[in-house]
PDB file of C-alpha atoms in Angstrom:
ATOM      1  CA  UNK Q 844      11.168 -80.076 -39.901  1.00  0.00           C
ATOM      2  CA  UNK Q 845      13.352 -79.429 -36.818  1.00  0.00           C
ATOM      3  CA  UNK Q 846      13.370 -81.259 -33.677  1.00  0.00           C
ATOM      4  CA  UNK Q 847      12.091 -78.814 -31.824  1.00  0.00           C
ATOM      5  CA  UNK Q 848       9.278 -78.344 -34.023  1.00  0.00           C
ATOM      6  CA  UNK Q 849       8.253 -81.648 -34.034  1.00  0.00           C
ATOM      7  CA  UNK Q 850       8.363 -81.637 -30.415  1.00  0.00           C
ATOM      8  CA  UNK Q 851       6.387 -78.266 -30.452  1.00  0.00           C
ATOM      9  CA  UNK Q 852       3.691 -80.257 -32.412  1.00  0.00           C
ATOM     10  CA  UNK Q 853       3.721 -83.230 -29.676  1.00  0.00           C
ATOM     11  CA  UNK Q 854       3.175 -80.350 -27.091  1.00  0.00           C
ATOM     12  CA  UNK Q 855       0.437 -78.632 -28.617  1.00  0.00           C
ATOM     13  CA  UNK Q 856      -1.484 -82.150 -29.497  1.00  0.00           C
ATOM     14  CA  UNK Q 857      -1.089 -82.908 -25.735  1.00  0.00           C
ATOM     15  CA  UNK Q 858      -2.621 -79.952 -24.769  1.00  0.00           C
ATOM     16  CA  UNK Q 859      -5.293 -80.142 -27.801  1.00  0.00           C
ATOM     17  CA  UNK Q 860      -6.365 -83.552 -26.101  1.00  0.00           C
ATOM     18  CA  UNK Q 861      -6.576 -82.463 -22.468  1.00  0.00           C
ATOM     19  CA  UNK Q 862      -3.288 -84.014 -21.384  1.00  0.00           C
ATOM     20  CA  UNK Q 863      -1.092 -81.783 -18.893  1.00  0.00           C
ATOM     21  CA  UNK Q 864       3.022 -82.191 -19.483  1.00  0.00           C
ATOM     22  CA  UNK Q 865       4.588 -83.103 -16.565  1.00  0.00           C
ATOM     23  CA  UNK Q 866       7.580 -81.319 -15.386  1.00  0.00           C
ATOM     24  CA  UNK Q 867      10.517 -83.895 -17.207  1.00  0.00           C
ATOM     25  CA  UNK Q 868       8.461 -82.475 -20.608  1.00  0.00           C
ATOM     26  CA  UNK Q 869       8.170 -79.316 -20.128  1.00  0.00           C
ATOM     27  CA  UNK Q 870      11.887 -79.129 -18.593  1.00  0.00           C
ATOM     28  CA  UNK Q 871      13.251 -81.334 -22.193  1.00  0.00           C
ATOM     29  CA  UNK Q 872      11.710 -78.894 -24.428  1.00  0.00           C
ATOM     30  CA  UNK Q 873      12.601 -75.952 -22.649  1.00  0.00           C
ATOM     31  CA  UNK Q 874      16.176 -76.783 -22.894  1.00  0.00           C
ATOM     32  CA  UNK Q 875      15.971 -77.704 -26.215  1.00  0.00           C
ATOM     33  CA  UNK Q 876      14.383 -74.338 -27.280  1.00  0.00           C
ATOM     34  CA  UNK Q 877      17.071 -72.295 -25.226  1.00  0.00           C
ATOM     35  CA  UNK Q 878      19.755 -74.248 -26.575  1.00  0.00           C
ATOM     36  CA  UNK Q 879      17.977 -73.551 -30.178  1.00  0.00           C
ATOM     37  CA  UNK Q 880      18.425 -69.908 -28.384  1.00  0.00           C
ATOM     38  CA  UNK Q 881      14.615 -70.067 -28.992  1.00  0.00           C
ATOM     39  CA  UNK Q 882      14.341 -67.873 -25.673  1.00  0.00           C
ATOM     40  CA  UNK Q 883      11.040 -66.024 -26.255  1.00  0.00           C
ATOM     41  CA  UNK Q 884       9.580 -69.519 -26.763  1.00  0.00           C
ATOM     42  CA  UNK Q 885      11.082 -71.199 -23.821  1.00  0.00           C
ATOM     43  CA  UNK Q 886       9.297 -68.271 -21.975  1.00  0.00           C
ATOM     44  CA  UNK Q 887       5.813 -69.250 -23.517  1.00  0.00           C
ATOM     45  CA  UNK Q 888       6.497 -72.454 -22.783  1.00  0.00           C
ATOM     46  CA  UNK Q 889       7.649 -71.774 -18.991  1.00  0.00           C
ATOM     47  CA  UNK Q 890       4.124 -69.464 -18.661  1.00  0.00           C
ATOM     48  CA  UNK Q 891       2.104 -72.683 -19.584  1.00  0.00           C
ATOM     49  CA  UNK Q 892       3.668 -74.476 -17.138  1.00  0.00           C
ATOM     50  CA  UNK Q 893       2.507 -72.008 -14.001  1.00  0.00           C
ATOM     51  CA  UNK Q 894      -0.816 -71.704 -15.937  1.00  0.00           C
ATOM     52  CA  UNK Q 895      -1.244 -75.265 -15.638  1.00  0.00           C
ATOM     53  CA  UNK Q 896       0.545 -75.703 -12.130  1.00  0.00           C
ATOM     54  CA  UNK Q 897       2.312 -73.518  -9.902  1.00  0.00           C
ATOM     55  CA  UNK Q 898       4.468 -76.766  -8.413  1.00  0.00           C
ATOM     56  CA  UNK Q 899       5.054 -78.273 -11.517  1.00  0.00           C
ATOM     57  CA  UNK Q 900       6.544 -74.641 -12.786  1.00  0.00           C
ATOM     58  CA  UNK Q 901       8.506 -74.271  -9.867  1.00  0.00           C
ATOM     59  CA  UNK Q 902      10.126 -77.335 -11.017  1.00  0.00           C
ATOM     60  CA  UNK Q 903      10.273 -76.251 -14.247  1.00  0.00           C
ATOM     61  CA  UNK Q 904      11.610 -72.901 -13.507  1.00  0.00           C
ATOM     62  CA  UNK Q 905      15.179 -74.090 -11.903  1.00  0.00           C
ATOM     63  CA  UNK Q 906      15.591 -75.797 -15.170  1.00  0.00           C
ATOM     64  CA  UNK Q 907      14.553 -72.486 -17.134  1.00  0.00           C
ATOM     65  CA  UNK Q 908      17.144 -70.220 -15.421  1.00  0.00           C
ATOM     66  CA  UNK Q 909      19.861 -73.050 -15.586  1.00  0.00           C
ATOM     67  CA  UNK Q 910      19.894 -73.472 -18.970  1.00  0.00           C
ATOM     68  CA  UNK Q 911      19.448 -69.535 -19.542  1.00  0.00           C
ATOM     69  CA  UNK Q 912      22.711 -69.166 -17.634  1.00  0.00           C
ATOM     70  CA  UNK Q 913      24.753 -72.017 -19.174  1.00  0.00           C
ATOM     71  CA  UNK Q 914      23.827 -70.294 -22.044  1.00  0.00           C
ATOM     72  CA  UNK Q 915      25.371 -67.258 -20.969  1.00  0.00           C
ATOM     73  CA  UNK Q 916      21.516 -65.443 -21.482  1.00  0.00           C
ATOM     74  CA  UNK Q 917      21.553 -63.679 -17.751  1.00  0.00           C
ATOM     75  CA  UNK Q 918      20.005 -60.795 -19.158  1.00  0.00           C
ATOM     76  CA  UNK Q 919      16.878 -63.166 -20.024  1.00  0.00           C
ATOM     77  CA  UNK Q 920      17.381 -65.195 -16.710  1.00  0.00           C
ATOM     78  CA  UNK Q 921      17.366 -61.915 -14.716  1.00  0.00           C
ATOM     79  CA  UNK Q 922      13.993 -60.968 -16.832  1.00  0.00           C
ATOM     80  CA  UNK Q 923      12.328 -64.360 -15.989  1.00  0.00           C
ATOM     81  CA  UNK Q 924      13.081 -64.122 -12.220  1.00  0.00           C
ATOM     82  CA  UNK Q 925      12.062 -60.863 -11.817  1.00  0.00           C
ATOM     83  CA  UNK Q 926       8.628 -61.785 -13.344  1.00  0.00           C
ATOM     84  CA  UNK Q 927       7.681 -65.033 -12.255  1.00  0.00           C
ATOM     85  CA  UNK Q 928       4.167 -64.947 -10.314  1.00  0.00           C
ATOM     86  CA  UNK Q 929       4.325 -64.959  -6.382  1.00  0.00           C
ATOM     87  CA  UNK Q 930       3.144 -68.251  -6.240  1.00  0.00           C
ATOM     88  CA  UNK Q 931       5.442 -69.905  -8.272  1.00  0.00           C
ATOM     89  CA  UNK Q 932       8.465 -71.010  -5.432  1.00  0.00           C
ATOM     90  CA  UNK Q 933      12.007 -69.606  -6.624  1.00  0.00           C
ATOM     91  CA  UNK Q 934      14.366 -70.066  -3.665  1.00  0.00           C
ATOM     92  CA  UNK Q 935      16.289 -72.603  -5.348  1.00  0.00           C
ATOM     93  CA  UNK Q 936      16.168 -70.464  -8.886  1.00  0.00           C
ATOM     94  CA  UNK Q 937      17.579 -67.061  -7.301  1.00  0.00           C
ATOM     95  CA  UNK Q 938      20.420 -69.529  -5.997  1.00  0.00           C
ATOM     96  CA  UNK Q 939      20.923 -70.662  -9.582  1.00  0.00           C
ATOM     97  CA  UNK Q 940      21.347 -67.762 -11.349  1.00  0.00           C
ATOM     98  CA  UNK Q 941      23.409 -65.422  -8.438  1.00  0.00           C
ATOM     99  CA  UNK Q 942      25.907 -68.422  -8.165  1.00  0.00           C
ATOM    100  CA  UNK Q 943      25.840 -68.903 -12.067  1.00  0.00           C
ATOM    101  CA  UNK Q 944      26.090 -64.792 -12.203  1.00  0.00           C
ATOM    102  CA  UNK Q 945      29.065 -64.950  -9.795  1.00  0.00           C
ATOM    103  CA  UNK Q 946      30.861 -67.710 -11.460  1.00  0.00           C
ATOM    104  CA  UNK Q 947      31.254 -65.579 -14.957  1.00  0.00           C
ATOM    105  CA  UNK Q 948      32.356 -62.653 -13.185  1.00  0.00           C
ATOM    106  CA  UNK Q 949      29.208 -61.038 -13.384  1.00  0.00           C
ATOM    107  CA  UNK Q 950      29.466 -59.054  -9.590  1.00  0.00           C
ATOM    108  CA  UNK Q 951      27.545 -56.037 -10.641  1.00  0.00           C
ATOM    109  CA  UNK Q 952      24.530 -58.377 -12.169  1.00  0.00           C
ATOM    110  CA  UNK Q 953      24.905 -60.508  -8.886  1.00  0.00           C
ATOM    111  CA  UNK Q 954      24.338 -57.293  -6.407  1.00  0.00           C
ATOM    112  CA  UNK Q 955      21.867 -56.037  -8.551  1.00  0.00           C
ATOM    113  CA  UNK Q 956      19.782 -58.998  -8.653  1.00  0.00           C
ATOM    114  CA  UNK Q 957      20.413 -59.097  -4.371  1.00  0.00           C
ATOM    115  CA  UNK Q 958      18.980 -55.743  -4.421  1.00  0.00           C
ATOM    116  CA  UNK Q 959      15.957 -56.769  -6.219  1.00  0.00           C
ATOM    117  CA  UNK Q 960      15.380 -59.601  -3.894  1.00  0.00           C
ATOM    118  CA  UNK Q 961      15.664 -57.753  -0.924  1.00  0.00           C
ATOM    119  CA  UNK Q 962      13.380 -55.266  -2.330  1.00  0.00           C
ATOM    120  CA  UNK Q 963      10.461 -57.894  -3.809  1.00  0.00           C
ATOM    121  CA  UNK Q 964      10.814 -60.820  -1.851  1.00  0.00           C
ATOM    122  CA  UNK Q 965      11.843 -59.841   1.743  1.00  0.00           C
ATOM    123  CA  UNK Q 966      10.053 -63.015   3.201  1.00  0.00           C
ATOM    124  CA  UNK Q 967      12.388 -64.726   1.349  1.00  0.00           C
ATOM    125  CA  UNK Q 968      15.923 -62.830   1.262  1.00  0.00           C
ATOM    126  CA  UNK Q 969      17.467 -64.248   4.408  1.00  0.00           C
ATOM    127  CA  UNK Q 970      16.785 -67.732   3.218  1.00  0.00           C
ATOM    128  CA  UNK Q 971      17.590 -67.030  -0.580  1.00  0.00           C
ATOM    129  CA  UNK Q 972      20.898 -65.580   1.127  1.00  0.00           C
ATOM    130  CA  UNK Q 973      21.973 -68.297   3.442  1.00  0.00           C
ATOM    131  CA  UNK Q 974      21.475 -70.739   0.677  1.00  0.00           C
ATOM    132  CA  UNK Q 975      23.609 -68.482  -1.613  1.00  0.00           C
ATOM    133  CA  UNK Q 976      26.219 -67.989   0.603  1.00  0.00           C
ATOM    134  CA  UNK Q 977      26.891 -71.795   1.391  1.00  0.00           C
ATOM    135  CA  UNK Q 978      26.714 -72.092  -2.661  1.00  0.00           C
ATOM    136  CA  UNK Q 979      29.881 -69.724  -3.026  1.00  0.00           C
ATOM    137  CA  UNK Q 980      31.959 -72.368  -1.266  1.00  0.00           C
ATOM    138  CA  UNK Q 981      32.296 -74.268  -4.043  1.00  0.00           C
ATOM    139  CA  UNK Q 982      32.287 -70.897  -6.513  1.00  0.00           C
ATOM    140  CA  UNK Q 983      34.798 -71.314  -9.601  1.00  0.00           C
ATOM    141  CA  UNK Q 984      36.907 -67.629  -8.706  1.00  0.00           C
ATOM    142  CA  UNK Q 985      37.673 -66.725  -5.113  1.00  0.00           C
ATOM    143  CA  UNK Q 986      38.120 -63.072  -6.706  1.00  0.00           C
ATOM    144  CA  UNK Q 987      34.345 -63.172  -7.699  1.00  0.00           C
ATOM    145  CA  UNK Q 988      33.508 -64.228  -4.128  1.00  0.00           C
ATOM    146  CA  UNK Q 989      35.778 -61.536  -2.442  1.00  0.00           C
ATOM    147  CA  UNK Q 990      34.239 -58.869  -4.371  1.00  0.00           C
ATOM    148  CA  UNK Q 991      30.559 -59.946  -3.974  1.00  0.00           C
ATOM    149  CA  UNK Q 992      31.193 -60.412  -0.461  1.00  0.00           C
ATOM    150  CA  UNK Q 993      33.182 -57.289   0.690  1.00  0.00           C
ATOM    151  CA  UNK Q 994      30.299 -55.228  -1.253  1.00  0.00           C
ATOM    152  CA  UNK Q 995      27.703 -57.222   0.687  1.00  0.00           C
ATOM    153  CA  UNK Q 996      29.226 -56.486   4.062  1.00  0.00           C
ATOM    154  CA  UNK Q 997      29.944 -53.166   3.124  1.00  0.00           C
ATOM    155  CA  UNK Q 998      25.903 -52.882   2.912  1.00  0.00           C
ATOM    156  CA  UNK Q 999      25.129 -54.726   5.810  1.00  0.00           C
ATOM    157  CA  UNK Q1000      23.709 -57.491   3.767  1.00  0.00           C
ATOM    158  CA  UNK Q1001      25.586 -60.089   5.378  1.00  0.00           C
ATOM    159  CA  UNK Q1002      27.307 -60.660   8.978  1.00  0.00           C
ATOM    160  CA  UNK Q1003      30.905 -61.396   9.515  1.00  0.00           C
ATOM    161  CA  UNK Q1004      29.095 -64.981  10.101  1.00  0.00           C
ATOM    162  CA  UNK Q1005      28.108 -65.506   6.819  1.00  0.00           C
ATOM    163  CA  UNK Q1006      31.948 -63.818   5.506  1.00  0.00           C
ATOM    164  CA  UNK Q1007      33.385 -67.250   6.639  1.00  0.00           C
ATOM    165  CA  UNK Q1008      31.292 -69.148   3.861  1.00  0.00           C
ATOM    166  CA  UNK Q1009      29.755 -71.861   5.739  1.00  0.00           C
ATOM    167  CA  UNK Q1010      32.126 -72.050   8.963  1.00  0.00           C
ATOM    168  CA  UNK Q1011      29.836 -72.039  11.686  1.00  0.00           C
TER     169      UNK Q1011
END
């Protein structure tokens, strides 16, 4: 039996005897499963964390879309975010995954993702933004960042402010 089967049966006994995970568990076996490139399962496992507790899956969900990314699964990080349940907070998530998607070169994915933001959480964008933008200070390709941001401006997504990266 694999690890992450034997762990699978430690998390449906908790659950069989009324105990709730806390976030550290659900976070370990989430990463194990995605690094098993289990990602469908990490997904079930990520829903019965907001069924049980939208806090404890916020928590849980930065984890999620990190180790998506470090996997190089953006497609499936991209899916998760754009389906997580409004009351699950995701600020620090979007962050994650644009900086991650920016990193690798993937621009396109990036802007996309902005777009979707903007579009579904405008409450949040400005935020999600500023937050973003201070990220790509310490971004792994200035090239990346120049193209992001000259596309962004070019939109009017960002000021000249925020084309500085953090000077204020």
């Amino acid at each position: 039996m694999g690890e992450s089967q034997e762990v699978q049966q430690l998390f449906d006994h908790m659950f069989q005897k009324g105990v709730a995970p806390d976030g550290a568990t659900y976070t370990s076996f989430i990463n194990m499963l995605c690094q098993e490139n289990k990602y469908e399962r990490a997904l079930e496992v990520f829903n019965k964390s907001w069924m049980q507790d939208a806090g404890v899956a916020s928590f849980v969900l930065s984890s999620f879309i990190l180790a998506l990314c470090k996997q190089g699964n953006f497609k499936a990080a991209l899916s998760v975010m754009c389906n997580v349940p409004s009351n699950v907070e995701n600020l620090n998530s979007h962050i994650i995954l644009l900086k991650h998607l920016t990193d690798v070169g993937e621009v396109e994915m990036a802007i996309e993702h902005l777009e979707w933001i903007r579009s579904n959480c405008s409450s949040s964008f400005e935020n999600i933004m500023n937050e973003f933008m201070a990220s790509l200070s310490t971004s792994a390709s200035l090239q990346h960042v120049t193209k992001l941001i000259q596309y962004l401006h070019s939109r009017r997504l960002i000021d000249d402010a925020h084309c500085r990266l953090g000077e204020e």
